Each structure stands twice: as structure tokens, then as C-alpha cells.
Tab-separated table of C-alpha atoms and ligand atoms in Angstrom:
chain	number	residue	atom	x	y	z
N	1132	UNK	CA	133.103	109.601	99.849
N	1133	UNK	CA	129.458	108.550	100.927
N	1134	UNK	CA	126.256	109.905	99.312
N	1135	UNK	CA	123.772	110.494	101.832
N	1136	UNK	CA	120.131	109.493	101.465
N	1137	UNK	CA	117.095	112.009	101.793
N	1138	UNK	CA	116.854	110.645	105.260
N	1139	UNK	CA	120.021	111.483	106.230
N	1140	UNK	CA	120.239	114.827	104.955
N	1141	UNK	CA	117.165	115.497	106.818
N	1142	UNK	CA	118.782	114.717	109.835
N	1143	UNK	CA	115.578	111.665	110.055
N	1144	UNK	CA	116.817	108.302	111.264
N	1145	UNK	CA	115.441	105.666	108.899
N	1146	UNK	CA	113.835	102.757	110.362
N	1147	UNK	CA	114.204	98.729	109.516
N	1148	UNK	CA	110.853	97.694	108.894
N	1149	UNK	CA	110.648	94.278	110.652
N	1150	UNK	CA	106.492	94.675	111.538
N	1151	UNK	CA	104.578	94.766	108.279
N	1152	UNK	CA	102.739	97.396	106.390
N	1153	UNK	CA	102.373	99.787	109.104
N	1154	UNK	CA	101.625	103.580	108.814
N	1155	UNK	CA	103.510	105.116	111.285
N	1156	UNK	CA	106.291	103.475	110.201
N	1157	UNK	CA	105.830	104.546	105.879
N	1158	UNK	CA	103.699	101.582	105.330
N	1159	UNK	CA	105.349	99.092	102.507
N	1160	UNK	CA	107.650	100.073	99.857
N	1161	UNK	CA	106.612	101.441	96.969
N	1162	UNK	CA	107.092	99.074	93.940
N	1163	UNK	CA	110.540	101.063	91.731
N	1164	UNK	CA	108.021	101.171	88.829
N	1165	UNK	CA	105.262	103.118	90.185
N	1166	UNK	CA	107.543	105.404	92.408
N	1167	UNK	CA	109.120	106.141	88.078
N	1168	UNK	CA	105.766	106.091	86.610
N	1169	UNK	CA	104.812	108.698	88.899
N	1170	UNK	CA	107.995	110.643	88.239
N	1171	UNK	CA	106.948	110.800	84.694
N	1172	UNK	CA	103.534	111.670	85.416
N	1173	UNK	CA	105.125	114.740	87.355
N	1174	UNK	CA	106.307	115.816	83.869
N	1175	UNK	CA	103.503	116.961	82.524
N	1176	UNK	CA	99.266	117.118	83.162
N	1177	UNK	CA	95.870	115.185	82.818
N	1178	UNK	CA	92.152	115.827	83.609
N	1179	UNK	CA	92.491	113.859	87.555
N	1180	UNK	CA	88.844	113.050	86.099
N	1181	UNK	CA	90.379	110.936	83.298
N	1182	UNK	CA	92.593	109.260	84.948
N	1183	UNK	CA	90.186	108.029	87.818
N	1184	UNK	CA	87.819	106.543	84.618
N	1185	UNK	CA	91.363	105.036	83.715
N	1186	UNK	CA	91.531	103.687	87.106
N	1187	UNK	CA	88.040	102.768	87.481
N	1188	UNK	CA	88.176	99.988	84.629
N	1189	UNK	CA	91.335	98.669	86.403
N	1190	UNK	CA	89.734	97.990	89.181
N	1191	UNK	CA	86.121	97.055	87.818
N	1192	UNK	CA	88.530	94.556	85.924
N	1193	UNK	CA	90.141	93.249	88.806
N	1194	UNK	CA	87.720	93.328	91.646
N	1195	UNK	CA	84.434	92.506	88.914
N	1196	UNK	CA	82.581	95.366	90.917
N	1197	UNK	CA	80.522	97.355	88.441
N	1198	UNK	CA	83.476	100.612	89.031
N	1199	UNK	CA	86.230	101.504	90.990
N	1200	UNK	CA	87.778	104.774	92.591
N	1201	UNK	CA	91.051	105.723	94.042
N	1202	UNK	CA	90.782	107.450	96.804
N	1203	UNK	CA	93.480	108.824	99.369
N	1204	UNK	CA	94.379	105.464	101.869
N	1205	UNK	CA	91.226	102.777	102.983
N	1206	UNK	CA	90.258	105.232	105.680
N	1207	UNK	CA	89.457	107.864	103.160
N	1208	UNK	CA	87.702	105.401	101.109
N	1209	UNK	CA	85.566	104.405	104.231
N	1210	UNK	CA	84.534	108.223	104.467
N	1211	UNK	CA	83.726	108.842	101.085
N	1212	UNK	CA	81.607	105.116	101.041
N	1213	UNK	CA	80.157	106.611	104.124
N	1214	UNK	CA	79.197	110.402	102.079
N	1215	UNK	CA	78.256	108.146	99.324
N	1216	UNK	CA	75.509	105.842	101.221
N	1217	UNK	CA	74.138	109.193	102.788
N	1218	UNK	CA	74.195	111.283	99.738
N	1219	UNK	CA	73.125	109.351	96.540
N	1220	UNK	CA	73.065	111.658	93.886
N	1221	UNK	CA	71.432	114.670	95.441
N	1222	UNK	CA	73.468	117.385	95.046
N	1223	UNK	CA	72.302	119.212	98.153
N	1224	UNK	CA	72.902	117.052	100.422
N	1225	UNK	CA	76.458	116.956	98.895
N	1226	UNK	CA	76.635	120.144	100.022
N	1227	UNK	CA	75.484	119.624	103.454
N	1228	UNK	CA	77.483	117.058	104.681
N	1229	UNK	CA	79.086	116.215	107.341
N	1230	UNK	CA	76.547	118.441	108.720
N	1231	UNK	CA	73.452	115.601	108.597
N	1232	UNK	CA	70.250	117.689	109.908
N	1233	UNK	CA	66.871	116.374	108.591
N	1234	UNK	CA	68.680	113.879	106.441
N	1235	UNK	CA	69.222	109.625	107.371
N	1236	UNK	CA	72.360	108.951	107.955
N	1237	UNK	CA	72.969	105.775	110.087
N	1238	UNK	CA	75.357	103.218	109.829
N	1239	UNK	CA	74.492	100.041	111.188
N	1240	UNK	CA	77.708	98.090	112.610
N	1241	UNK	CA	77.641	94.903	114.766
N	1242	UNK	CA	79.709	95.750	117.694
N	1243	UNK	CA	82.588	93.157	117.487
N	1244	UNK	CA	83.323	95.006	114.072
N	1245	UNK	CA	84.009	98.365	115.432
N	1246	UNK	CA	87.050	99.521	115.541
N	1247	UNK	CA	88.426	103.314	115.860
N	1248	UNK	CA	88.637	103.176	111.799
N	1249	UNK	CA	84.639	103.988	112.419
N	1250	UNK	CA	86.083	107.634	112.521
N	1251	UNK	CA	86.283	107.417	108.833
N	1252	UNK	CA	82.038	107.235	108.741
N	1253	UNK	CA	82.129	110.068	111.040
N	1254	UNK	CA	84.348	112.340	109.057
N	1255	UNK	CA	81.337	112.085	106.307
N	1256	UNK	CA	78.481	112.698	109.138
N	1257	UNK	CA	77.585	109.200	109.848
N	1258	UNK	CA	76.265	108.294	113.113
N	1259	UNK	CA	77.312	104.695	114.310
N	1260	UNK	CA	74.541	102.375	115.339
N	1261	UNK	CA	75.874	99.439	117.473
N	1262	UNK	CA	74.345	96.060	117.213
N	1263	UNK	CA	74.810	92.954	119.072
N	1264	UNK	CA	76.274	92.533	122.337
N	1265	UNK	CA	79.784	90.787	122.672
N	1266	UNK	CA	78.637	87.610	124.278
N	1267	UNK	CA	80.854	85.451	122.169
N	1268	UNK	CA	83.890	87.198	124.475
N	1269	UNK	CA	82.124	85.426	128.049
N	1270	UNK	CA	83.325	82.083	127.033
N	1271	UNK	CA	79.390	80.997	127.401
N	1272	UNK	CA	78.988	79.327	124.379
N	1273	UNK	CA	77.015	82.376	123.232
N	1274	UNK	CA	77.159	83.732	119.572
N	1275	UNK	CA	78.886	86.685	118.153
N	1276	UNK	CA	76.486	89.116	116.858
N	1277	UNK	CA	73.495	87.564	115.143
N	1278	UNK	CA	72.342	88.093	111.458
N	1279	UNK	CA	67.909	88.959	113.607
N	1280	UNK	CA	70.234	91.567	115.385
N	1281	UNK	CA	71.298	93.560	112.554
N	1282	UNK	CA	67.934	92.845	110.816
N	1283	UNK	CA	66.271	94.269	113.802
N	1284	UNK	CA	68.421	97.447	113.483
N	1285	UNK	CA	68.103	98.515	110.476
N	1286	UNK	CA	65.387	101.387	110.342
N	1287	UNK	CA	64.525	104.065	107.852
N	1288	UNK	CA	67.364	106.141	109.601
N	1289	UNK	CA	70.113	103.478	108.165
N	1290	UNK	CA	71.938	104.374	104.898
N	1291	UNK	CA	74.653	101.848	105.009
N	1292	UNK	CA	76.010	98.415	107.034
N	1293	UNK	CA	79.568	98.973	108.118
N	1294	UNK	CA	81.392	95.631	107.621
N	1295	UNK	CA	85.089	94.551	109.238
N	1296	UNK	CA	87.061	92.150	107.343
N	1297	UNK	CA	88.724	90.277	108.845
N	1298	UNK	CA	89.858	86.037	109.072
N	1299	UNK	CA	87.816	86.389	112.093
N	1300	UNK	CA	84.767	88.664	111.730
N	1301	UNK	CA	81.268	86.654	111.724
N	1302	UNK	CA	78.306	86.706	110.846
N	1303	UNK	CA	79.385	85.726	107.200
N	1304	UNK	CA	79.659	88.907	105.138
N	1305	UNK	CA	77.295	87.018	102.251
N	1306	UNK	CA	74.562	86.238	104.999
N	1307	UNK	CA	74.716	90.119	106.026
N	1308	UNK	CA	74.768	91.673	102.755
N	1309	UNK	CA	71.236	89.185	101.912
N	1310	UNK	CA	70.123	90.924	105.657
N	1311	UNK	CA	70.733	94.325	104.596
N	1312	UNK	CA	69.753	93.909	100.599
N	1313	UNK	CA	65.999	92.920	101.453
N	1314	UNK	CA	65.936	96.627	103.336
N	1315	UNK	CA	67.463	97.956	100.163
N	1316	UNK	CA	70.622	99.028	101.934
N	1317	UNK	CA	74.210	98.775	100.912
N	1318	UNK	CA	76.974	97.199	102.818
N	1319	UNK	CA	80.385	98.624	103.357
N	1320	UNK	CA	83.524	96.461	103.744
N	1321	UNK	CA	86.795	97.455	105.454
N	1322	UNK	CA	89.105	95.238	103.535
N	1323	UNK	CA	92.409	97.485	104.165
N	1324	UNK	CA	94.470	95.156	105.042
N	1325	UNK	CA	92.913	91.987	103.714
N	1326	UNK	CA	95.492	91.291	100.772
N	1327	UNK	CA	97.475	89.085	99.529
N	1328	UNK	CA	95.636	86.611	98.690
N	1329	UNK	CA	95.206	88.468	95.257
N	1330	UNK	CA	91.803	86.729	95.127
N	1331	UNK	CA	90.375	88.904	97.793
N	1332	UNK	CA	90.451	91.470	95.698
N	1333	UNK	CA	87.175	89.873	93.932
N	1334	UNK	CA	85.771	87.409	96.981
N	1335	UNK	CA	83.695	90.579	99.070
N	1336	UNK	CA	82.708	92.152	95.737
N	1337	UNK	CA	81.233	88.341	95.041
N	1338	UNK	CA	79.559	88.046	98.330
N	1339	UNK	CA	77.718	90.964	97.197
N	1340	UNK	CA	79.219	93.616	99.091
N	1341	UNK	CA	78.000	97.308	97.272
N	1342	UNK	CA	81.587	99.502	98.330
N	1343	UNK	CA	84.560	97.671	99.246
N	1344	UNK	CA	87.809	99.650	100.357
N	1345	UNK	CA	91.490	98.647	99.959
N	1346	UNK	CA	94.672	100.446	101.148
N	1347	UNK	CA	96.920	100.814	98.109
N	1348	UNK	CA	99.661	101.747	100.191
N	1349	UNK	CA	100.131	97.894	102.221
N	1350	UNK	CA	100.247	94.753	99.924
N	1351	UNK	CA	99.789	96.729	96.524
N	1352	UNK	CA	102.689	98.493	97.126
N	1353	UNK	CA	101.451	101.622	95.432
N	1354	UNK	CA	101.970	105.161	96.960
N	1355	UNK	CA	101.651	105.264	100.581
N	1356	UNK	CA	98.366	107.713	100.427
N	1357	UNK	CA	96.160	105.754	98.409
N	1358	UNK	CA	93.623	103.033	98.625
N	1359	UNK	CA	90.874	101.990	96.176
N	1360	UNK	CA	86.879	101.252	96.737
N	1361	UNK	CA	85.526	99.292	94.297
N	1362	UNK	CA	81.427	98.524	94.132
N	1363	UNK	CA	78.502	99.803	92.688
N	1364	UNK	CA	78.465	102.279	90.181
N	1365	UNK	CA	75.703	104.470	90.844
N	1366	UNK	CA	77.899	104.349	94.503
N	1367	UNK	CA	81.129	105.529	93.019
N	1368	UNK	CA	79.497	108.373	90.991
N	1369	UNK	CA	78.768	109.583	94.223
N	1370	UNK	CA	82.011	109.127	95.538
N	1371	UNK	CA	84.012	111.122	92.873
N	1372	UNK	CA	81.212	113.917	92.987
N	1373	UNK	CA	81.923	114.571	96.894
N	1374	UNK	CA	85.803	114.062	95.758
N	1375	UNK	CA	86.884	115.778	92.327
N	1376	UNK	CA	87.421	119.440	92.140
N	1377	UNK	CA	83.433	120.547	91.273
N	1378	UNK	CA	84.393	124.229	90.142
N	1379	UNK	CA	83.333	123.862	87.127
N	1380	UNK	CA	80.796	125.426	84.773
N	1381	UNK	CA	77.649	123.587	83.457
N	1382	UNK	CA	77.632	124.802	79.933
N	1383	UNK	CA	81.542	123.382	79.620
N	1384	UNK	CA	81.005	120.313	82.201
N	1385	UNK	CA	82.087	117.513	80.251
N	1386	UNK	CA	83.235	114.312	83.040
N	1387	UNK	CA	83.804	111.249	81.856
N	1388	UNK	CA	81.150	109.221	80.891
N	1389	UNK	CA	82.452	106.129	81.967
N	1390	UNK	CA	82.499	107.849	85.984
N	1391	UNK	CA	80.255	110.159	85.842
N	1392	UNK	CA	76.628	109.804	83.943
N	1393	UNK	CA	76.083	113.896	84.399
N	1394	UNK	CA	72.271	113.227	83.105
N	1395	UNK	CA	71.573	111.109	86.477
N	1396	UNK	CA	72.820	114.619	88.401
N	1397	UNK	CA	70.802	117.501	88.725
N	1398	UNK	CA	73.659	119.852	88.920
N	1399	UNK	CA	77.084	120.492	89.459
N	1400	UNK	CA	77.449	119.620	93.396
N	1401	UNK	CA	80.270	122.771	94.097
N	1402	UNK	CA	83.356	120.809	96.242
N	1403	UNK	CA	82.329	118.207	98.364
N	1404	UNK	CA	83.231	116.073	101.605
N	1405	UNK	CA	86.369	114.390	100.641
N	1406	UNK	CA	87.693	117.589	98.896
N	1407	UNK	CA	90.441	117.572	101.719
N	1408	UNK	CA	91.556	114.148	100.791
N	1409	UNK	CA	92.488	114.585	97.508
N	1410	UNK	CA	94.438	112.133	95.107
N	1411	UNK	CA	97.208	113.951	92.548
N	1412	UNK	CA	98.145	112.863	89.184
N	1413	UNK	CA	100.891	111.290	90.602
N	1414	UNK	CA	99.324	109.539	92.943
N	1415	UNK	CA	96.568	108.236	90.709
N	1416	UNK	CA	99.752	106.872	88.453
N	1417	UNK	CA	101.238	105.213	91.025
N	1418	UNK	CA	98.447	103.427	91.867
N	1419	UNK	CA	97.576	102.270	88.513
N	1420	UNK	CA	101.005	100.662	88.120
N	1421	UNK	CA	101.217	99.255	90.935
N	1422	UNK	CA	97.774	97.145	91.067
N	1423	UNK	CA	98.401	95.794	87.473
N	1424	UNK	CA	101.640	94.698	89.273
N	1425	UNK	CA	100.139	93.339	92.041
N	1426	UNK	CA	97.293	91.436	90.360
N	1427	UNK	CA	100.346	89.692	87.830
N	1428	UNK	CA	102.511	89.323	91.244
N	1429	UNK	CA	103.829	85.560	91.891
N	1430	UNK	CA	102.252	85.196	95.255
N	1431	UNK	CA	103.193	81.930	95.976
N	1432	UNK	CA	106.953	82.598	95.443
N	1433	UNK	CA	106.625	85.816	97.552
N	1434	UNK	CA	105.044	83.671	99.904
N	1435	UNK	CA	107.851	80.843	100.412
N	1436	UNK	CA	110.597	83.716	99.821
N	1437	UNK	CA	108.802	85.094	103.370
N	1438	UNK	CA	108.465	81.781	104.856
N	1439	UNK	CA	112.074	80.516	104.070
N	1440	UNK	CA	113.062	84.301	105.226
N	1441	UNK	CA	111.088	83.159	108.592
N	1442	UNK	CA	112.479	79.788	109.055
N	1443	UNK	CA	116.065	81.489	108.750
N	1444	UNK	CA	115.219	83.980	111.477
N	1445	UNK	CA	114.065	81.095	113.740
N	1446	UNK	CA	117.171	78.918	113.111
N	1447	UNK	CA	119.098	82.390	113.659
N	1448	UNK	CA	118.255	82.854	117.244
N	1449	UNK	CA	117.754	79.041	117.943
N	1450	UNK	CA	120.851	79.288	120.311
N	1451	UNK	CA	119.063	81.943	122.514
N	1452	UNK	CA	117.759	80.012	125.632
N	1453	UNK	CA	115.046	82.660	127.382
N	1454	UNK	CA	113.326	82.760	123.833
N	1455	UNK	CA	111.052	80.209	122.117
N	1456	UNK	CA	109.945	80.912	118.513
N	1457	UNK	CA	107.480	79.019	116.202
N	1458	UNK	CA	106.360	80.638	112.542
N	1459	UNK	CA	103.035	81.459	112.466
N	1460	UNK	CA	100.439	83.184	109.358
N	1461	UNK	CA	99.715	82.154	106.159
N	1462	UNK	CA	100.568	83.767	102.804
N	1463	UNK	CA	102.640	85.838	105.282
N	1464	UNK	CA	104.727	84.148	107.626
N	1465	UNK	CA	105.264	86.007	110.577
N	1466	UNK	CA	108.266	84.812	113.122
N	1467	UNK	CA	106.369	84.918	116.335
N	1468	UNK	CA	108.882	85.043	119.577
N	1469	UNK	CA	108.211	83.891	123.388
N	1470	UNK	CA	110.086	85.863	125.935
N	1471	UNK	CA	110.571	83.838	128.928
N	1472	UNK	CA	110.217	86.389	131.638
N	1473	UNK	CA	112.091	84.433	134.373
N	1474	UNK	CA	114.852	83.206	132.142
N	1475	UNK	CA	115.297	86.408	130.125
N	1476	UNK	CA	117.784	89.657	130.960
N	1477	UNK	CA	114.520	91.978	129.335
N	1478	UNK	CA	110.513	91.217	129.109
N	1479	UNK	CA	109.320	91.699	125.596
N	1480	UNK	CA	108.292	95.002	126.429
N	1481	UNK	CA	111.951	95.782	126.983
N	1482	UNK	CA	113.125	93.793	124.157
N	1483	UNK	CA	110.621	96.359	121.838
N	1484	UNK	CA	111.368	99.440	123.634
N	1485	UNK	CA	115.416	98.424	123.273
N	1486	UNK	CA	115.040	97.944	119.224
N	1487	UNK	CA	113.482	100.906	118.655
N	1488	UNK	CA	115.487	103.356	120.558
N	1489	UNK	CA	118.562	102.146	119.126
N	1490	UNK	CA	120.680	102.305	115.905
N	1491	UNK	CA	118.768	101.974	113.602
N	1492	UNK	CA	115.615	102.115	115.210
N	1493	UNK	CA	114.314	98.832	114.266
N	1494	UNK	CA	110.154	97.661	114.718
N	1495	UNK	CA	108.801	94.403	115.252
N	1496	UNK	CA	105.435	93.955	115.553
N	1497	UNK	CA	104.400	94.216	119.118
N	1498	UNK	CA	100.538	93.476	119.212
N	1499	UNK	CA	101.405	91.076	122.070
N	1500	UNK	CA	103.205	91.921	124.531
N	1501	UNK	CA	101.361	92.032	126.986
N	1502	UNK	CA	101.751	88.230	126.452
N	1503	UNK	CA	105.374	88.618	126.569
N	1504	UNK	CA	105.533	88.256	122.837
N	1505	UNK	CA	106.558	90.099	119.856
N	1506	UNK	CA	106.882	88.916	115.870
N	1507	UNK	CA	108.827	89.775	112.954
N	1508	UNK	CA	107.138	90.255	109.793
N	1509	UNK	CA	109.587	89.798	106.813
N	1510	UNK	CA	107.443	91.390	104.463
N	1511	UNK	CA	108.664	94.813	104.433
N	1512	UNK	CA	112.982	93.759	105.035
N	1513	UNK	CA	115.750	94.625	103.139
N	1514	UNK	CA	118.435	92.393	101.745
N	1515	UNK	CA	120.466	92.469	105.109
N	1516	UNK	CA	118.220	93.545	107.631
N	1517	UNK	CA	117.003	90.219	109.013
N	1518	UNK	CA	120.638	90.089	110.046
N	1519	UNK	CA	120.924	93.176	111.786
N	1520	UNK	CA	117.876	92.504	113.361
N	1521	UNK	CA	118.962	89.065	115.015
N	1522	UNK	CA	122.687	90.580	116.293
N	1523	UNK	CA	120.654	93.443	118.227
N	1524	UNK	CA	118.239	90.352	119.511
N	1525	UNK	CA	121.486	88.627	120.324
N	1526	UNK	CA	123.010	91.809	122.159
N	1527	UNK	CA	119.277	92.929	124.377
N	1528	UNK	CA	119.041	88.872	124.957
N	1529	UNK	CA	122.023	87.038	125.862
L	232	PLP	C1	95.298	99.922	107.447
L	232	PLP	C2	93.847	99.858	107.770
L	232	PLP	C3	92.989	100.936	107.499
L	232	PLP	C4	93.490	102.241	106.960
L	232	PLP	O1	94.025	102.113	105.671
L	232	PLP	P1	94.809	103.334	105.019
L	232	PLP	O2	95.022	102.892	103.604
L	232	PLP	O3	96.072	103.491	105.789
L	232	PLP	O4	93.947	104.525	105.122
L	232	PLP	C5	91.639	100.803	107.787
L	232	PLP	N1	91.148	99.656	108.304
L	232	PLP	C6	91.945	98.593	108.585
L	232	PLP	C7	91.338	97.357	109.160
L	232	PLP	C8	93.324	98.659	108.337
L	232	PLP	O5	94.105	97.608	108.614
């Protein structure tokens, strides 16, 4: 007799996961630990307050911001950095937002950081402010975006400087913070999917970044809808006012001290911006769990477990002529494959298309195929899978 999984009673196929922590696909796996802690914490109740103070020293510990918030994926903590920056502590314009009428709220964001994540500012009533002008792309020797640009665009409108991490982005995030600190205005960092190394979790906070946000759902391995932002304190008091449940009366309003100073407030703000995007008990558990994990996680073996992993898959399909492959990335090695077009039965477009559609659906990561490339990602495989994966290469390619 077989048991059959939640997927397939569903009647859902379930997917190998050969292209990294992506969210269409269920991101990572959950660690076993905080998918049972937060089985536990379904047993019974706590103040979601409490437990984001709880949270907020775990990540003040482990980022060395001043506080730290969980908040429902990176995206979410974007928006609520966003409400935040444009908010402060004044509880009306809590209550205005996203609507932004007589009240500054620009985001200043050199234009070879945007990215359609900028949504998340918008969701809070941001307006984007371009800067710079994608010279570095004409192969003219010009600069990306320069640090007089965004100094030249900040203006009394600006609340905030949006910031995309990445190995690539430039100017240095330290040099733009320094811009941005002499107007007195706080820099945002999307650092979603900037981890491992575990040491990033502390490196934009130390370049003197003011909000930084995380997903908790990719390398932390904690519930799919989470992330965490971790900065300034006055910042995240902000945050969880626009983001806890606010029906609440005065005379019995008691939030933690350690989140929320209620003598800097002048009132109760009433529910707030990032209401929708709430976090659960459960989720709040999870998360916990799983970031003390990850910050005691042996990177370095995880790392040569993927590389080895890698290596295998190249040696695997070594014997496959219309195909080159070379091992690429860093802490995360990433099998990247070379579809010779004229050689080959199916372009990489194909080759993607074919692994998907059939059974089980199987995703690589497909970022170039334009190129005639795609790359498999061990990070997110299953004892076994690696071998399914090269049969069906073996089957579409020979
Ligand atoms: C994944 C990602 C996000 C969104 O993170 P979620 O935790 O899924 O909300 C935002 N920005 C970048 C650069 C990302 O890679």
C-alpha cells in the first residue's frame, strides 16, 4: 500500500527543485525544526507583540542593527521600510498612507538599482525618483550612477534612498549611505536574496545602512512568507505600528517596551499599511528557529556538499556531446550548461520547456536562455533528484 503525500491527494504535481530559492516554485525547504516548532506554537497563543520583541533581539543580535522585525517575505519588508521612512512616528500620517497628499514621500533610487521589487515602495505610497542614467551599459567607459547624482537628487520631498544589493550594484552602499546621512535621510537595502554568506547578515547594517530587508523564506530556510528588516530602532517602531493589530485601547495599551517606546507616540495609530501582510504566531516561530539555525549553520560544509553535488552533475552528463558545462558561483555552486544549438536535438529553450512539462515537472534555472543556457542549482535537491534530473537531460538530449 502507498501513503500519498498532501500533494498528491490534492491532485498537485510536486515539482524537483533544481533552480534555487524561487517563489513560484515554494521557495527553499523549510528547516524540520521550525516547520515542528511552529506546529507547537499552533497549540496554544501569545501576544504577536511579544513575540516580535522576542524576535527583534534575535535579529538586533545577529545583524548588530539597533532592532529587528519580522515581517511577511523581503517585499513586505521593503513596503513597510518604505511606510516607515514616510511616516516616522506620526500617527496621522499612519493613517493616511498609501494615500501621500501634502506629505514627502520620495524615494530616491539610482536607476541601475530598480527593479519591479520597487512595487513594494509603492504599496506604502512612495513615489520612485530615478537617478543616474545607465551609461555604464554603452560600453563607453562611462560610470554607473554617480554618488553627485544621488546627492543632487535628494530634495526636501525625499524620505528614504532605495538601495539593490547585489555582487554587482555600485556606487558602494557605504559611500551612499555617507551621501544620504549628511541630508539626514535613511537608506533602504534590498538584501533578499543576499545570503549565505552568514556574514551578510551584519556587513549592510555595518556600512551604515538604517533598514535592511531579508527573505526568511530563501537561505534561512524559515517559513516561506517571512522575511526580516533589521535597522534603526526608532525605524522599526514605526514599522510594527503600521503592522500589529492597533485595536486597542489607550488606558489598557501596554506593547512591549523593548518594540515599542509608547511615550515617543502620540496615540494609538488604529490599523495601519501593512495590516494586510500580517505575520501569525506560527509564522513568527518559525522564523525564530530557523535564523538561530541558520546563523549556527556549517556554511562551508553546505558549501562543498553543493559544489561536490555540482561536480557530480557535470561528470554525469560529461558523455553528452551538444552540451558543454563548467560550475560556476561561489558559496553556491551552480552547474551552468551550454546548449550547442547546431549540434543539439532541442535549444535550451526546449530543453526548459521539456523538463517542466514532464513527470515530475522538474526547474532549472533558466535566466539565460536566451544565450542558449540554463543551470542547475543544487541547493534546494533531494537525495535522488540530481539523478532524475540528468536521465530526463539524457532522454530531451541524446
Ligand atoms: C526574493 C527577492 C525579493 C522578495 O523576497 P520575498 O521574501 O519573496 O518577499 C525582493 N528582492 C530581491 C532582490 C529578491 O531576490
Amino acid at each position: 500500500m502507498t501513503t500519498e503525500n498532501v500533494y498528491q491527494r490534492l491532485g498537485v504535481e510536486e515539482v524537483i527543485n533544481a533552480a534555487g530559492t524561487k517563489t513560484r516554485i515554494g521557495g527553499s525547504l523549510i528547516r524540520p525544526e521550525a516547520a515542528d516548532a511552529m506546529r507547537e506554537a499552533a497549540n496554544g497563543f501569545a501576544e504577536i507583540s511579544e513575540l516580535q520583541a522576542r524576535a527583534s533581539e534575535l535579529i538586533r543580535d545577529v545583524t548588530g542593527a539597533e532592532a529587528g522585525y519580522v515581517t511577511s517575505g523581503a517585499s513586505a519588508g521593503l513596503t513597510m521600510a518604505a511606510a516607515a521612512c514616510i511616516a516616522g512616528d506620526d500617527p496621522e500620517k499612519m493613517r493616511q498612507l498609501p494615500s501621500t497628499d501634502g506629505i514627502p514621500d520620495r524615494i530616491v533610487v539610482p536607476r541601475s538599482h530598480r527593479s519591479s521589487y520597487d512595487h513594494a515602495y509603492r504599496v506604502a505610497g512612495a513615489t520612485i525618483a530615478d537617478v543616474g542614467a545607465n551609461d555604464h551599459r554603452l560600453g563607453t567607459g562611462a560610470e554607473n550612477t554617480k554618488l553627485w547624482e544621488i546627492d543632487a537628487a535628494i530634495d526636501e520631498e525625499t524620505v528614504a534612498v532605495g538601495y539593490m544589493q547585489k555582487p554587482s550594484t555600485d556606487p558602494p552602499l557605504a559611500e551612499v549611505v555617507e551621501v544620504a546621512h549628511r541630508h539626514d535621510v535613511p537608506v533602504i537595502v534590498d538584501a533578499a536574496a543576499e545570503l549565505p554568506p552568514v556574514e551578510n547578515l551584519r556587513r549592510f547594517v555595518d556600512a551604515g545602512a538604517d533598514l535592511v530587508a531579508f527573505s526568511g523564506g530563501k537561505a534561512i530556510r524559515g517559513p516561506q512568507t517571512t522575511g526580516i528588516l533589521a535597522g534603526r530602532k526608532d525605524l522599526i517602531r514605526s514599522t510594527a505600528l503600521q503592522h500589529l493589530d492597533m485595536h486597542e485601547h489607550r488606558a489598557i495599551w501596554d506593547p512591549p517596551a523593548g518594540l515599542i517606546d509608547s511615550d515617543a507616540v502620540d496615540g494609538i495609530p488604529g490599523q495601519g499599511v501593512g495590516r494586510g501582510m500580517k505575520v501569525s504566531k506560527e509564522e513568527l516561530v518559525g522564523l525564530i528557529t530557523a535564523l538561530d539555525l541558520f546563523v549556527e549553520e556549517d556554511f562551508a560544509a553546505s558549501s562543498r556538499k553543493w559544489r561536490a553535488q555540482a561536480e557530480g552533475i557535470v561528470d554525469d552528463v560529461d558523455s553528452l556531446d551538444c552540451v558543454s558545462t563548467r560550475v560556476d558561483g561561489g558559496d553556491v555552486a551552480t552547474v551552468v550548461v551550454t546548449v550547442d544549438g547546431a549540434a543539439a536535438p532541442a535549444s535550451a529553450t526546449d530543453v526548459v520547456r521539456r523538463l517542466r512539462t514532464g513527470s515530475p515537472p522538474i526547474f532549472v534555472g533558466s535566466d539565460d536562455i536566451e544565450r542558449d543556457q540554463f543551470t542547475i542549482n543544487p541547493m534546494c535537491l533531494a537525495d535522488g533528484e540530481a539523478d532524475v534530473l540528468v536521465d530526463r537531460l539524457y532522454e530531451i538530449l541524446s
